[in-house]
Coordinates of C-alpha atoms and ligand atoms in Angstrom, one line a residue:
M1 CA 215.1 -118.4 115.2
D2 CA 215.5 -115.0 115.9
T3 CA 218.2 -113.6 113.8
A4 CA 217.8 -110.2 115.3
A5 CA 218.9 -111.2 118.8
I6 CA 221.4 -113.8 117.3
R7 CA 223.1 -111.1 115.2
S8 CA 223.4 -108.8 118.7
D9 CA 225.7 -111.5 120.1
F10 CA 228.3 -111.1 117.1
P11 CA 229.6 -107.4 117.6
I12 CA 231.7 -107.3 114.6
L13 CA 228.4 -107.6 112.3
H14 CA 227.7 -104.2 113.2
Q15 CA 230.1 -102.3 111.4
T16 CA 230.5 -99.8 108.2
V17 CA 232.3 -100.9 105.5
N18 CA 233.2 -98.5 102.5
G19 CA 230.3 -96.2 104.6
K20 CA 228.1 -99.3 103.8
P21 CA 226.6 -101.4 106.4
L22 CA 228.5 -104.5 106.3
A23 CA 227.0 -107.7 104.9
Y24 CA 229.1 -110.6 105.8
L25 CA 228.4 -113.6 103.0
D26 CA 232.0 -115.2 103.5
S27 CA 231.2 -117.6 106.4
A28 CA 232.1 -120.7 104.2
A29 CA 236.2 -119.4 104.5
T30 CA 235.5 -118.6 108.2
A31 CA 232.3 -118.0 110.7
Q32 CA 232.2 -114.9 112.9
K33 CA 232.6 -115.5 116.4
P34 CA 229.7 -114.7 119.1
R35 CA 230.6 -113.0 122.3
Q36 CA 229.6 -116.3 124.2
V37 CA 232.7 -117.7 122.5
L38 CA 235.1 -114.4 123.1
D39 CA 233.8 -114.6 126.8
A40 CA 234.8 -118.1 127.3
L41 CA 238.3 -117.0 125.9
N42 CA 238.7 -114.1 128.3
Q43 CA 237.4 -116.0 131.5
Y44 CA 240.3 -118.8 130.6
Y45 CA 243.2 -116.0 130.1
L46 CA 241.8 -113.9 132.9
H47 CA 241.5 -116.8 135.5
D48 CA 242.2 -120.5 134.8
N49 CA 245.5 -120.2 132.4
A50 CA 247.8 -122.8 133.3
N51 CA 248.9 -125.9 131.2
V52 CA 246.9 -129.1 131.1
H53 CA 247.3 -132.4 132.5
R54 CA 250.3 -131.7 134.6
A55 CA 250.3 -129.3 136.9
V56 CA 248.7 -130.3 140.7
H57 CA 247.3 -126.7 141.5
A58 CA 244.3 -125.2 141.3
L59 CA 244.4 -123.1 138.0
G60 CA 246.0 -126.5 136.3
E61 CA 243.0 -128.4 137.3
R62 CA 240.7 -125.9 136.2
A63 CA 242.3 -125.7 132.8
T64 CA 242.6 -129.6 132.4
L65 CA 238.9 -129.8 133.4
A66 CA 237.7 -127.0 130.9
Y67 CA 239.9 -128.5 128.0
E68 CA 239.1 -132.4 128.7
G69 CA 235.2 -130.9 129.0
A70 CA 235.6 -129.3 125.6
R71 CA 236.4 -132.8 123.9
A72 CA 233.6 -134.5 125.9
K73 CA 231.1 -131.6 124.5
T74 CA 232.4 -132.1 121.0
A75 CA 232.3 -135.8 121.2
R76 CA 228.5 -135.4 122.3
F77 CA 228.2 -132.8 119.4
I78 CA 228.9 -135.2 116.4
G79 CA 227.5 -138.6 117.9
A80 CA 231.0 -139.9 119.1
P81 CA 230.3 -142.4 121.8
H82 CA 233.3 -141.4 123.4
A83 CA 235.3 -138.3 124.5
R84 CA 238.8 -140.7 123.9
Q85 CA 237.6 -140.5 119.8
I86 CA 238.2 -136.7 119.7
V87 CA 241.9 -135.8 119.1
F88 CA 242.5 -132.1 118.7
T89 CA 244.5 -130.9 115.6
R90 CA 245.0 -127.1 114.2
N91 CA 242.1 -127.6 111.5
T92 CA 240.9 -130.1 109.1
T93 CA 243.7 -129.8 106.8
E94 CA 246.2 -131.3 109.8
A95 CA 243.5 -133.8 111.0
V96 CA 243.8 -135.0 107.2
N97 CA 247.7 -135.1 107.1
L98 CA 247.4 -136.6 110.5
V99 CA 245.7 -139.6 108.9
A100 CA 247.8 -139.4 105.7
Y101 CA 250.9 -139.7 108.0
S102 CA 250.0 -141.9 110.3
W103 CA 247.8 -144.7 108.9
T104 CA 249.4 -145.2 105.1
D105 CA 252.5 -146.8 106.1
R106 CA 250.7 -149.8 105.6
L107 CA 249.7 -148.8 102.0
T108 CA 251.4 -151.0 99.0
P109 CA 251.8 -150.4 95.2
D110 CA 248.8 -153.0 94.8
D111 CA 246.4 -150.3 96.8
E112 CA 244.1 -147.9 95.6
I113 CA 242.9 -144.6 97.5
L114 CA 239.5 -143.1 96.1
I115 CA 238.3 -139.8 96.3
T116 CA 236.6 -137.4 94.3
P117 CA 237.1 -134.4 92.0
M118 CA 235.3 -131.8 94.1
E119 CA 237.7 -132.3 97.2
H120 CA 239.2 -129.3 98.8
H121 CA 243.0 -129.2 98.1
S122 CA 243.2 -130.1 102.0
N123 CA 241.7 -133.6 101.2
M124 CA 243.1 -134.1 97.6
V125 CA 247.0 -133.3 98.1
P126 CA 247.7 -135.1 101.2
W127 CA 246.4 -138.2 99.1
Q128 CA 248.2 -137.3 95.9
Q129 CA 251.5 -137.3 98.1
T130 CA 250.4 -140.6 99.7
A131 CA 250.0 -142.2 96.6
L132 CA 253.4 -140.8 95.5
R133 CA 255.2 -142.0 98.6
Q134 CA 254.0 -145.4 99.0
G135 CA 253.5 -145.9 95.2
C136 CA 249.8 -146.8 95.1
R137 CA 247.0 -145.2 93.0
L138 CA 245.0 -142.6 93.7
R139 CA 241.5 -142.6 91.9
Y140 CA 238.3 -140.4 91.6
M141 CA 235.1 -140.7 91.9
P142 CA 232.7 -140.0 88.7
L143 CA 230.6 -137.2 89.1
R144 CA 227.2 -136.6 87.2
P145 CA 226.8 -133.3 84.8
D146 CA 225.0 -131.4 87.9
G147 CA 227.9 -132.1 90.4
N148 CA 226.6 -135.1 92.6
I149 CA 228.5 -137.8 92.5
D150 CA 227.6 -140.5 90.3
M151 CA 226.2 -143.3 92.5
Q152 CA 225.0 -145.7 89.8
K153 CA 228.8 -145.8 88.4
L154 CA 230.7 -145.8 92.0
P155 CA 230.7 -149.2 92.5
E156 CA 233.0 -149.7 89.2
Y157 CA 235.6 -148.0 91.4
L158 CA 235.5 -149.8 94.6
S159 CA 237.4 -153.1 94.8
P160 CA 239.3 -155.1 97.3
R161 CA 242.2 -152.9 96.1
T162 CA 240.7 -150.0 97.7
K163 CA 242.2 -149.2 101.1
L164 CA 241.0 -146.0 101.6
V165 CA 237.7 -143.5 100.7
A166 CA 238.2 -139.7 101.4
L167 CA 235.5 -137.5 100.6
T168 CA 233.6 -134.4 102.0
H169 CA 230.8 -134.3 103.2
V170 CA 229.4 -130.9 102.0
S171 CA 231.4 -129.3 98.5
N172 CA 232.7 -125.7 99.3
V173 CA 232.1 -124.8 96.1
L174 CA 228.9 -126.8 94.5
G175 CA 227.0 -127.3 97.8
V176 CA 226.3 -130.7 97.4
T177 CA 225.6 -132.7 100.3
N178 CA 227.1 -136.3 99.6
P179 CA 225.3 -139.5 100.5
V180 CA 228.3 -140.2 103.1
A181 CA 226.7 -143.2 104.9
E182 CA 225.8 -144.8 101.6
I183 CA 229.3 -144.4 100.2
T184 CA 230.6 -145.5 103.5
A185 CA 228.5 -148.4 103.7
L186 CA 229.8 -149.5 100.2
A187 CA 233.3 -148.9 100.9
H188 CA 233.2 -151.1 103.8
Q189 CA 231.6 -153.9 101.7
V190 CA 235.1 -153.7 100.2
G191 CA 237.3 -153.4 103.3
A192 CA 238.1 -150.0 102.8
R193 CA 238.4 -147.6 105.8
V194 CA 236.6 -144.0 105.2
L195 CA 237.5 -140.6 106.0
I196 CA 234.9 -137.8 105.6
D197 CA 235.9 -134.1 105.8
G198 CA 233.5 -132.5 107.6
A199 CA 234.4 -128.8 107.3
Q200 CA 231.4 -127.6 105.6
G201 CA 229.0 -130.1 107.2
V202 CA 229.2 -129.7 111.2
P203 CA 228.8 -126.1 111.1
H204 CA 225.3 -126.4 109.2
F205 CA 223.4 -129.7 110.6
K206 CA 223.6 -132.1 113.1
V207 CA 226.2 -134.5 112.1
D208 CA 225.9 -138.2 113.8
V209 CA 229.5 -140.1 113.0
T210 CA 228.0 -143.3 114.5
A211 CA 225.0 -143.2 112.2
I212 CA 227.1 -142.4 109.2
D213 CA 229.7 -145.3 110.5
C214 CA 232.6 -143.6 108.9
D215 CA 236.4 -144.4 110.3
F216 CA 237.5 -140.7 110.5
Y217 CA 235.6 -137.6 110.5
V218 CA 237.5 -134.3 110.5
F219 CA 236.6 -130.5 110.7
S220 CA 237.8 -127.2 111.9
G221 CA 236.7 -125.3 114.5
H222 CA 236.7 -121.7 112.8
K223 CA 233.9 -122.7 110.8
M224 CA 231.5 -123.1 113.2
C225 CA 232.1 -120.0 115.6
A226 CA 234.9 -121.5 117.2
P227 CA 238.6 -119.6 117.0
T228 CA 241.0 -120.3 114.3
G229 CA 243.9 -122.8 115.5
I230 CA 241.7 -125.6 116.3
G231 CA 240.3 -128.4 114.8
V232 CA 239.1 -132.2 115.2
L233 CA 239.7 -135.6 114.1
Y234 CA 237.3 -138.2 115.1
G235 CA 238.0 -141.8 114.8
K236 CA 236.5 -145.4 115.5
L237 CA 238.7 -146.4 118.2
E238 CA 239.9 -149.6 116.3
A239 CA 240.8 -146.8 113.5
L240 CA 242.5 -144.5 115.9
E241 CA 244.5 -147.5 117.3
E242 CA 246.2 -147.6 113.7
L243 CA 248.0 -144.5 113.7
T244 CA 251.1 -144.5 114.6
P245 CA 252.2 -141.0 116.3
F246 CA 252.9 -138.4 113.7
L247 CA 254.5 -135.8 116.0
Y248 CA 256.6 -136.8 119.4
G249 CA 257.9 -135.1 122.3
G250 CA 256.3 -134.2 125.5
E251 CA 252.4 -134.6 126.4
M252 CA 252.0 -138.0 124.5
I253 CA 254.3 -140.1 126.3
A254 CA 253.7 -142.4 129.1
T255 CA 257.7 -143.5 130.1
V256 CA 260.9 -142.4 128.5
S257 CA 264.2 -143.8 129.2
L258 CA 267.6 -143.3 127.4
E259 CA 267.0 -146.1 125.2
A260 CA 263.2 -146.0 124.3
S261 CA 259.9 -144.8 125.0
T262 CA 256.1 -145.7 125.3
W263 CA 253.2 -143.8 124.9
K264 CA 249.9 -142.7 126.4
E265 CA 246.7 -144.0 125.5
L266 CA 244.4 -142.5 122.8
P267 CA 243.8 -139.2 122.5
W268 CA 246.8 -137.8 124.1
R269 CA 249.4 -140.0 122.3
L270 CA 248.2 -137.9 119.0
E271 CA 248.3 -134.6 120.7
A272 CA 252.3 -133.9 121.2
G273 CA 253.3 -130.9 123.1
T274 CA 251.1 -128.4 125.0
P275 CA 247.8 -128.0 123.1
N276 CA 245.7 -125.2 121.7
I277 CA 244.1 -125.0 125.4
S278 CA 242.0 -121.8 124.9
G279 CA 241.2 -122.7 121.1
A280 CA 239.5 -126.0 122.6
I281 CA 237.8 -124.0 125.3
G282 CA 236.6 -121.8 122.7
L283 CA 235.4 -124.7 120.6
G284 CA 233.7 -126.1 123.6
A285 CA 231.6 -122.7 124.0
A286 CA 231.0 -122.6 120.3
V287 CA 229.3 -126.0 120.7
D288 CA 227.1 -125.1 123.5
Y289 CA 226.0 -121.7 121.7
L290 CA 225.1 -123.9 118.5
E291 CA 223.2 -126.2 120.6
S292 CA 221.4 -123.4 122.5
I293 CA 220.0 -122.1 119.1
G294 CA 219.7 -125.8 117.7
M295 CA 221.1 -127.4 114.9
D296 CA 217.7 -128.1 113.2
A297 CA 216.9 -124.3 113.5
I298 CA 220.6 -123.8 111.9
K299 CA 219.8 -126.1 109.2
A300 CA 216.3 -124.7 108.2
H301 CA 217.6 -121.0 108.4
G302 CA 220.6 -121.6 106.1
D303 CA 218.7 -124.0 103.8
A304 CA 216.1 -120.7 103.2
L305 CA 218.4 -118.3 102.7
T306 CA 220.5 -120.5 100.5
A307 CA 217.2 -121.1 98.4
Y308 CA 216.0 -117.5 98.4
A309 CA 219.7 -116.7 97.3
L310 CA 219.4 -119.0 94.3
E311 CA 215.9 -118.0 93.4
V312 CA 217.3 -114.3 93.3
L313 CA 220.9 -114.8 91.9
S314 CA 219.3 -117.5 89.0
A315 CA 216.3 -114.6 88.0
M316 CA 219.3 -112.0 87.3
P317 CA 220.6 -111.6 84.0
G318 CA 224.3 -112.7 83.1
V319 CA 224.4 -115.1 86.1
T320 CA 225.7 -118.6 85.7
I321 CA 225.2 -120.7 88.8
Y322 CA 227.4 -123.7 89.5
G323 CA 225.9 -126.8 90.9
P324 CA 222.7 -128.1 91.6
L325 CA 219.9 -125.6 92.1
T326 CA 218.4 -127.6 95.0
G327 CA 219.6 -129.4 97.7
R328 CA 222.4 -127.2 98.6
T329 CA 223.7 -126.2 101.8
G330 CA 224.9 -122.8 103.1
L331 CA 226.5 -121.6 99.7
V332 CA 225.8 -120.2 96.3
T333 CA 228.8 -120.3 93.5
F334 CA 228.4 -118.4 90.4
N335 CA 229.8 -115.9 87.7
L336 CA 228.4 -112.5 86.5
A337 CA 228.7 -112.2 82.7
D338 CA 232.2 -112.3 81.5
I339 CA 233.3 -110.3 84.8
H340 CA 236.2 -111.5 86.4
P341 CA 235.3 -112.8 89.9
H342 CA 238.0 -110.6 91.5
D343 CA 236.6 -107.7 89.9
V344 CA 233.1 -108.8 91.4
S345 CA 234.7 -109.1 94.9
T346 CA 236.3 -105.9 94.4
V347 CA 233.0 -103.8 93.4
L348 CA 230.8 -105.8 96.1
D349 CA 233.4 -104.6 98.5
Q350 CA 232.8 -100.9 97.7
E351 CA 229.3 -101.9 98.6
G352 CA 230.2 -103.4 102.0
V353 CA 229.6 -106.8 100.6
A354 CA 231.8 -109.4 101.6
I355 CA 232.1 -112.3 99.5
R356 CA 235.0 -115.2 98.1
A357 CA 236.2 -114.9 95.0
G358 CA 238.8 -117.4 93.3
H359 CA 239.4 -121.2 92.9
H360 CA 238.2 -121.6 96.6
C361 CA 241.1 -124.1 97.0
C362 CA 239.1 -126.4 94.5
Q363 CA 241.6 -126.1 91.2
P364 CA 240.5 -129.6 89.6
L365 CA 236.8 -128.7 90.2
M366 CA 237.5 -125.5 88.8
R367 CA 238.9 -127.3 85.3
W368 CA 235.7 -129.6 85.6
L369 CA 233.5 -126.5 85.6
D370 CA 235.5 -125.1 82.7
V371 CA 236.1 -121.6 84.6
P372 CA 239.5 -120.1 86.2
A373 CA 237.7 -118.9 89.2
T374 CA 234.2 -118.1 90.5
V375 CA 232.3 -115.7 93.1
R376 CA 230.9 -117.3 96.1
A377 CA 228.6 -116.1 98.7
S378 CA 227.9 -118.3 102.2
F379 CA 225.5 -117.9 104.6
Y380 CA 225.2 -118.5 108.3
L381 CA 223.1 -118.4 111.2
Y382 CA 223.3 -114.6 111.6
N383 CA 222.6 -113.7 108.0
T384 CA 219.4 -112.5 106.8
A385 CA 217.4 -112.4 103.6
A386 CA 218.0 -108.3 103.7
E387 CA 221.8 -109.5 103.1
V388 CA 220.8 -111.6 99.7
D389 CA 218.9 -108.5 98.6
M390 CA 221.9 -106.2 99.3
L391 CA 224.3 -108.7 97.3
A392 CA 221.6 -108.9 94.4
Q393 CA 221.7 -105.0 94.3
A394 CA 225.3 -104.7 94.7
L395 CA 225.9 -107.1 91.5
E396 CA 223.2 -105.2 89.3
R397 CA 225.4 -102.2 90.5
T398 CA 228.5 -104.1 89.1
R399 CA 226.9 -105.4 86.0
E400 CA 226.3 -101.7 85.2
F401 CA 229.7 -100.6 86.0
F402 CA 231.2 -103.0 83.7
G403 CA 228.6 -102.7 81.2
A404 CA 227.7 -106.3 80.8
R405 CA 224.8 -108.0 79.7
Ligands
PLP1 C1 235.4 -128.6 102.3 C2 236.6 -128.3 103.1 N1 237.7 -129.1 103.4 C3 238.7 -128.4 104.1 C4 239.0 -127.2 104.1 C5 240.0 -126.5 104.9 O1 239.9 -126.2 105.9 P1 241.2 -125.6 107.2 O2 241.9 -124.3 106.3 O3 240.3 -124.9 108.4 O4 242.0 -126.7 107.3 C6 237.9 -126.3 103.9 C7 238.0 -124.5 104.2 O5 237.7 -124.0 103.1 C8 236.7 -126.5 103.3 O6 235.7 -126.0 102.7

């Protein structure tokens, strides 16, 4: 992979911060956008802007073609058999909530939802609320000490009471990639539906929802070089058919009378109101961009950088790494001696290094790790080994500054 050529596609990376060259190591929070995606947004707003699905004029047709074209590209990108299986949302969080509101009316107090303690709050709080609303039980899969799901104990947590299993494809703290196909097969044996949170998966490797066989798969555009404000709910057609619309109004109806209304077919019945047209077009451009580089090359680059960062950081005095030391996708989570992660982040920022400090929207996982917060460095296709070295040097200076050992 030609990282120098890739970096030239990202104007934002070529700046100094506090007088130092920027090392942007926070792509797990949001990825930077290449010129190709920005050009697609400009093309739409400068030449094609119109509302979709309704207008019978040239601009309306172009906008509709571009919007629906983005849906088809997104479907192909994740191995969905049909574009109708892609519902555009604002982000992962909204996609999870759409299922949590629209599918879970059927749950009764005898039923169980099974998730993991490593979920992002976005894939935990909606299920807590669902359990409260429906009076059903929320259970958590067991984790091994290294942070991987304990697959030997998992069958004890699955029974005909289990109606929904929801878990992340890749943990945004531990970096582990969960065996989602294996867990989906086990969940299907007891008749449960399965939702996978792919927010940290789709940006980094080729995802094939058909091979995983999950019922729902959700992700955000902004973590894969697309604009903010566009996300995806993929579903098997029979699973999406079970969703009762959650928002009602324009765009989602087939007929309306004073007494009653009927709905459009999928996926439009789940996309009420004027959608994020430019966001979807930007997502389509991001898919084109990632595919032009190749998801296998992106994965190999991310794996190599993560392995290098693990090697460098684990050799540094005072660094504690959380999660397994191998098989991680795109990020390293750690603490430096007893220096608060926010202080580490502040000193690193002075050195031009942008990382994330805090609970990473995973407070229960922080409790499981027995820390209030951590530092997280995350990598994407435009990052380099030199930036990992910048991180290590900046950490060394942080340690000296705080007199830590
Ligand atoms: C694993 C995981 N799930 C869900 C989310 C939520 O994504 P969004 O804020 O785009 O809805 C994130 C974002 O950090 C994440 O890392």
